[in-house]
Amino acid sequence: MLYLVKSRAGKLSTNKEQTTSVPITSFTPQGRKSIQEVICRELPLVIKVNSQEAATILCSPSDIEDLVFGFLYSEGFIESVEDIIDIDIDSAATAVSVKIAKPFEPKACLKPLIASGGSKGRSSQKKETEVVSGKLSVSTGQINILMSTFLSASTVYSATRGIHSAAIASPEKILIRRDDIGRHNALDKVFGSCLRNQIQTQNHLVIISGRISSEMLLKVAAHRSPILLTKAVPTDLGITLAHDLGITLVRCSHNLNITAYCHDWRITD
């Protein structure tokens, strides 16, 4: 790696506790009860590029470095790991200062505050995206195994039912998985990890827990991943965009029924 990662606490780790507990009042047929409930934490992450504020992302306090890499790539500020010279993460993992090789234009940031659910940033405004033509294929049996593993792997989701997940996988196994309160953030974390670890995304498929938006499809297409698995029913616009982008869009439900919405030639029986 050519870039330097540091933090004001002197540690490279940026993972904080993703959950906390709060006192609540539970009402059941048996009556009222005061208990503690485990919920997800949400923190604002300020990203500065070349000493100028680029965005504030509302996110889970975990895998911050991956999130920053994925976000900067998705927004077009970097094209590879080599474009990043230095990353400085503060001790609370709420601010990141990034130095990149090329000039940074603050006016390019259309919406400085980015909610956990995503926003209309630069990645959503790309008019032309190359059609994904990868020949990767996956069997229905492999899809069932991957989705079953994916849905059972998140301890944070099991504890809170309030987290989104994304993963990059080969047909045989999940390689990288990331969680976040925002589905866009989870996807950026996965792609950021792929960039940092030099994983060729065009040879792998993507798995997402939440609904597929047009911006997420554009992110998948930008990384040339040919197959996208989800447990959620897509919208008509999502299906149309996946078809136009050349992405095989597949839903695998909790009972492991498989539905291919477009480009089903990549799915084998």
Short mmCIF file of C-alpha atoms in Angstrom, two decimals:
data_model
loop_
_atom_site.label_atom_id
_atom_site.label_comp_id
_atom_site.label_asym_id
_atom_site.label_seq_id
_atom_site.Cartn_x
_atom_site.Cartn_y
_atom_site.Cartn_z
CA MET A 1 0.00 0.00 0.00
CA LEU A 2 1.31 3.45 -0.88
CA TYR A 3 -0.91 5.44 1.48
CA LEU A 4 -0.37 6.09 5.18
CA VAL A 5 -3.14 5.46 7.70
CA LYS A 6 -2.92 7.00 11.13
CA SER A 7 -5.16 8.11 13.97
CA ARG A 8 -4.76 10.67 16.71
CA ALA A 9 -5.01 7.83 19.21
CA GLY A 10 -2.09 6.09 17.53
CA LYS A 11 -4.12 3.06 16.46
CA LEU A 12 -5.12 1.84 13.02
CA SER A 13 -8.36 0.26 14.21
CA THR A 14 -11.46 2.37 13.59
CA ASN A 15 -14.08 -0.07 14.85
CA LYS A 16 -16.19 1.13 17.75
CA GLU A 17 -19.07 -0.60 19.46
CA GLN A 18 -21.89 -0.66 16.92
CA THR A 19 -24.61 -1.06 19.54
CA THR A 20 -25.67 0.48 22.81
CA SER A 21 -28.50 -0.17 25.25
CA VAL A 22 -31.24 2.23 26.28
CA PRO A 23 -33.96 2.02 28.94
CA ILE A 24 -37.40 1.43 27.48
CA THR A 25 -40.91 0.67 28.65
CA SER A 26 -42.34 -2.49 27.11
CA PHE A 27 -46.12 -2.94 26.90
CA THR A 28 -47.35 -6.53 26.47
CA PRO A 29 -50.57 -8.40 27.26
CA GLN A 30 -48.93 -9.19 30.59
CA GLY A 31 -48.54 -5.50 31.40
CA ARG A 32 -45.89 -2.79 31.57
CA LYS A 33 -42.21 -3.58 32.10
CA SER A 34 -39.04 -1.45 32.29
CA ILE A 35 -36.16 -3.12 30.47
CA GLN A 36 -32.98 -2.39 28.52
CA GLU A 37 -33.07 -2.69 24.72
CA VAL A 38 -30.05 -3.07 22.43
CA ILE A 39 -30.09 -0.58 19.54
CA CYS A 40 -27.69 0.47 16.78
CA ARG A 41 -25.42 3.46 17.20
CA GLU A 42 -25.41 6.22 14.58
CA LEU A 43 -22.64 8.80 14.34
CA PRO A 44 -21.82 11.64 11.93
CA LEU A 45 -18.56 11.11 10.05
CA VAL A 46 -16.98 14.28 8.67
CA ILE A 47 -14.81 13.63 5.61
CA LYS A 48 -12.27 16.25 4.60
CA VAL A 49 -10.39 15.96 1.33
CA ASN A 50 -7.23 18.03 0.88
CA SER A 51 -8.21 20.04 3.99
CA GLN A 52 -11.66 20.91 2.62
CA GLU A 53 -14.91 19.40 3.88
CA ALA A 54 -16.39 17.00 1.33
CA ALA A 55 -19.30 15.45 3.21
CA THR A 56 -20.77 14.42 6.53
CA ILE A 57 -22.05 10.84 6.45
CA LEU A 58 -24.41 9.43 9.07
CA CYS A 59 -23.16 5.89 9.61
CA SER A 60 -22.34 3.04 11.95
CA PRO A 61 -19.00 3.53 13.76
CA SER A 62 -17.24 0.56 12.18
CA ASP A 63 -14.90 -0.11 9.24
CA ILE A 64 -14.45 3.63 8.74
CA GLU A 65 -11.44 3.27 6.45
CA ASP A 66 -13.38 0.97 4.12
CA LEU A 67 -16.29 3.43 4.09
CA VAL A 68 -14.04 6.35 3.17
CA PHE A 69 -12.38 4.45 0.33
CA GLY A 70 -15.71 3.27 -1.04
CA PHE A 71 -17.32 6.71 -0.74
CA LEU A 72 -14.45 8.53 -2.44
CA TYR A 73 -14.46 6.01 -5.30
CA SER A 74 -18.25 6.12 -5.69
CA GLU A 75 -18.22 9.92 -5.82
CA GLY A 76 -15.39 9.95 -8.38
CA PHE A 77 -12.77 11.61 -6.17
CA ILE A 78 -10.39 8.66 -6.59
CA GLU A 79 -9.95 5.97 -9.22
CA SER A 80 -7.63 3.65 -7.30
CA VAL A 81 -5.79 3.19 -4.01
CA GLU A 82 -2.78 4.98 -5.53
CA ASP A 83 -4.76 8.24 -5.61
CA ILE A 84 -4.74 8.40 -1.79
CA ILE A 85 -1.59 9.76 -0.17
CA ASP A 86 -2.61 9.92 3.48
CA ILE A 87 -5.59 9.18 5.76
CA ASP A 88 -5.88 10.62 9.27
CA ILE A 89 -8.68 9.13 11.40
CA ASP A 90 -9.47 10.83 14.70
CA SER A 91 -9.61 8.80 17.91
CA ALA A 92 -13.41 8.92 18.09
CA ALA A 93 -13.77 7.78 14.45
CA THR A 94 -16.02 10.79 13.74
CA ALA A 95 -13.68 12.74 11.45
CA VAL A 96 -11.38 11.67 8.63
CA SER A 97 -8.89 13.84 6.78
CA VAL A 98 -7.79 12.47 3.41
CA LYS A 99 -5.02 13.75 1.17
CA ILE A 100 -5.42 12.77 -2.47
CA ALA A 101 -3.09 13.26 -5.41
CA LYS A 102 -5.41 15.20 -7.69
CA PRO A 103 -7.04 18.59 -6.98
CA PHE A 104 -10.28 18.53 -5.01
CA GLU A 105 -13.22 20.76 -5.93
CA PRO A 106 -15.68 21.32 -3.04
CA LYS A 107 -18.37 22.48 -5.48
CA ALA A 108 -18.46 18.92 -6.85
CA CYS A 109 -20.15 17.80 -3.61
CA LEU A 110 -23.84 18.27 -4.34
CA LYS A 111 -25.10 17.45 -0.85
CA PRO A 112 -22.64 17.81 2.06
CA LEU A 113 -24.90 16.02 4.60
CA ILE A 114 -25.51 12.44 3.53
CA ALA A 115 -28.09 10.48 5.48
CA SER A 116 -27.50 6.82 6.27
CA GLY A 117 -29.98 5.87 3.56
CA GLY A 118 -27.94 7.59 0.87
CA SER A 119 -28.48 10.72 -1.19
CA LYS A 120 -28.29 12.10 -4.68
CA GLY A 121 -24.53 12.49 -4.85
CA ARG A 122 -22.32 12.50 -7.90
CA SER A 123 -22.62 8.74 -8.37
CA SER A 124 -26.39 9.00 -8.89
CA GLN A 125 -25.99 11.63 -11.59
CA LYS A 126 -23.77 9.71 -13.98
CA LYS A 127 -25.44 9.78 -17.36
CA GLU A 128 -23.41 7.07 -19.01
CA THR A 129 -22.21 3.85 -17.45
CA GLU A 130 -20.65 0.99 -19.39
CA VAL A 131 -22.77 -2.13 -19.67
CA VAL A 132 -21.50 -4.96 -17.46
CA SER A 133 -20.57 -7.88 -19.70
CA GLY A 134 -18.85 -10.26 -17.27
CA LYS A 135 -19.43 -13.99 -17.84
CA LEU A 136 -19.52 -14.99 -14.15
CA SER A 137 -22.18 -17.62 -13.46
CA VAL A 138 -23.67 -19.07 -10.29
CA SER A 139 -25.94 -22.05 -9.68
CA THR A 140 -29.24 -21.94 -7.80
CA GLY A 141 -27.73 -24.21 -5.17
CA GLN A 142 -24.81 -21.82 -4.67
CA ILE A 143 -27.22 -18.87 -4.42
CA ASN A 144 -29.18 -20.60 -1.65
CA ILE A 145 -26.03 -21.39 0.32
CA LEU A 146 -24.64 -17.86 -0.09
CA MET A 147 -27.88 -16.17 0.95
CA SER A 148 -28.43 -18.51 3.88
CA THR A 149 -24.90 -17.80 5.12
CA PHE A 150 -25.31 -14.07 4.50
CA LEU A 151 -28.58 -13.78 6.42
CA SER A 152 -27.29 -15.67 9.45
CA ALA A 153 -23.88 -14.02 9.78
CA SER A 154 -24.65 -10.62 11.33
CA THR A 155 -24.58 -10.62 15.12
CA VAL A 156 -25.55 -6.93 15.12
CA TYR A 157 -28.70 -7.65 13.12
CA SER A 158 -29.58 -10.55 15.42
CA ALA A 159 -29.28 -8.24 18.42
CA THR A 160 -31.04 -5.17 17.01
CA ARG A 161 -32.93 -5.96 13.79
CA GLY A 162 -31.74 -2.49 12.77
CA ILE A 163 -28.70 -2.96 10.53
CA HIS A 164 -28.10 -3.40 6.79
CA SER A 165 -25.48 -5.71 5.34
CA ALA A 166 -23.58 -6.06 2.08
CA ALA A 167 -21.07 -8.62 0.89
CA ILE A 168 -18.78 -9.55 -1.99
CA ALA A 169 -18.61 -13.24 -2.81
CA SER A 170 -17.40 -15.85 -5.21
CA PRO A 171 -19.95 -18.49 -6.20
CA GLU A 172 -18.43 -20.71 -3.50
CA LYS A 173 -18.17 -18.40 -0.48
CA ILE A 174 -18.54 -14.91 0.98
CA LEU A 175 -15.22 -13.06 0.96
CA ILE A 176 -16.06 -9.70 2.58
CA ARG A 177 -19.08 -8.65 4.59
CA ARG A 178 -19.84 -5.27 6.12
CA ASP A 179 -22.69 -3.88 8.26
CA ASP A 180 -24.06 -0.36 8.57
CA ILE A 181 -27.27 1.42 9.49
CA GLY A 182 -27.33 2.61 5.88
CA ARG A 183 -27.50 0.20 2.94
CA HIS A 184 -25.49 2.61 0.77
CA ASN A 185 -22.82 2.81 3.46
CA ALA A 186 -22.66 -0.98 3.78
CA LEU A 187 -22.11 -1.25 0.02
CA ASP A 188 -19.43 1.46 0.05
CA LYS A 189 -17.66 -0.37 2.90
CA VAL A 190 -17.57 -3.60 0.91
CA PHE A 191 -16.24 -1.92 -2.23
CA GLY A 192 -13.77 0.10 -0.16
CA SER A 193 -12.41 -3.10 1.34
CA CYS A 194 -12.13 -4.59 -2.15
CA LEU A 195 -10.11 -1.57 -3.29
CA ARG A 196 -7.79 -1.79 -0.29
CA ASN A 197 -7.30 -5.54 -0.68
CA GLN A 198 -7.09 -5.52 -4.50
CA ILE A 199 -10.05 -7.85 -4.99
CA GLN A 200 -11.25 -7.87 -8.59
CA THR A 201 -14.96 -7.13 -8.23
CA GLN A 202 -15.72 -7.96 -11.86
CA ASN A 203 -15.07 -11.61 -10.98
CA HIS A 204 -17.41 -11.64 -7.98
CA LEU A 205 -21.05 -11.13 -7.11
CA VAL A 206 -22.61 -8.67 -4.67
CA ILE A 207 -25.14 -9.48 -1.93
CA ILE A 208 -27.29 -6.79 -0.30
CA SER A 209 -29.86 -7.09 2.49
CA GLY A 210 -32.03 -4.08 1.62
CA ARG A 211 -34.03 -2.68 -1.25
CA ILE A 212 -32.07 -1.97 -4.42
CA SER A 213 -32.01 1.69 -5.44
CA SER A 214 -30.83 3.10 -8.76
CA GLU A 215 -27.79 4.64 -7.07
CA MET A 216 -26.77 1.26 -5.64
CA LEU A 217 -27.07 -0.33 -9.07
CA LEU A 218 -24.82 2.38 -10.50
CA LYS A 219 -22.25 1.65 -7.79
CA VAL A 220 -22.36 -2.07 -8.61
CA ALA A 221 -22.00 -1.30 -12.32
CA ALA A 222 -19.06 1.05 -11.66
CA HIS A 223 -17.24 -1.86 -10.02
CA ARG A 224 -18.21 -4.18 -12.91
CA SER A 225 -19.85 -6.80 -10.68
CA PRO A 226 -22.15 -8.84 -12.95
CA ILE A 227 -24.53 -10.42 -10.41
CA LEU A 228 -26.48 -8.76 -7.59
CA LEU A 229 -28.34 -10.82 -4.99
CA THR A 230 -30.88 -9.32 -2.60
CA LYS A 231 -33.54 -10.53 -0.19
CA ALA A 232 -35.81 -7.55 -0.98
CA VAL A 233 -38.26 -7.12 -3.85
CA PRO A 234 -36.87 -4.53 -6.31
CA THR A 235 -38.84 -1.69 -7.85
CA ASP A 236 -39.75 -1.51 -11.53
CA LEU A 237 -37.13 1.20 -12.06
CA GLY A 238 -34.51 -0.96 -10.36
CA ILE A 239 -35.31 -3.88 -12.67
CA THR A 240 -35.21 -1.66 -15.76
CA LEU A 241 -31.88 -0.13 -14.76
CA ALA A 242 -30.34 -3.52 -13.94
CA HIS A 243 -31.44 -4.75 -17.38
CA ASP A 244 -29.93 -1.71 -19.10
CA LEU A 245 -26.68 -2.01 -17.13
CA GLY A 246 -26.27 -5.71 -17.93
CA ILE A 247 -26.51 -6.78 -14.27
CA THR A 248 -28.19 -10.05 -13.31
CA LEU A 249 -30.64 -9.03 -10.56
CA VAL A 250 -31.73 -11.90 -8.31
CA ARG A 251 -33.94 -12.06 -5.24
CA CYS A 252 -33.57 -14.94 -2.81
CA SER A 253 -36.24 -14.91 -0.13
CA HIS A 254 -36.09 -16.29 3.41
CA ASN A 255 -37.60 -19.59 2.21
CA LEU A 256 -34.82 -19.70 -0.42
CA ASN A 257 -37.09 -19.24 -3.42
CA ILE A 258 -35.09 -17.66 -6.24
CA THR A 259 -36.38 -15.01 -8.66
CA ALA A 260 -34.24 -13.67 -11.52
CA TYR A 261 -35.52 -10.35 -12.90
CA CYS A 262 -33.11 -9.91 -15.80
CA HIS A 263 -30.08 -11.48 -17.49
CA ASP A 264 -30.89 -14.93 -16.08
CA TRP A 265 -28.33 -16.52 -18.43
CA ARG A 266 -25.78 -16.16 -15.62
CA ILE A 267 -27.88 -18.46 -13.40
CA THR A 268 -27.53 -22.23 -13.83
CA ASP A 269 -29.91 -24.88 -12.50
#
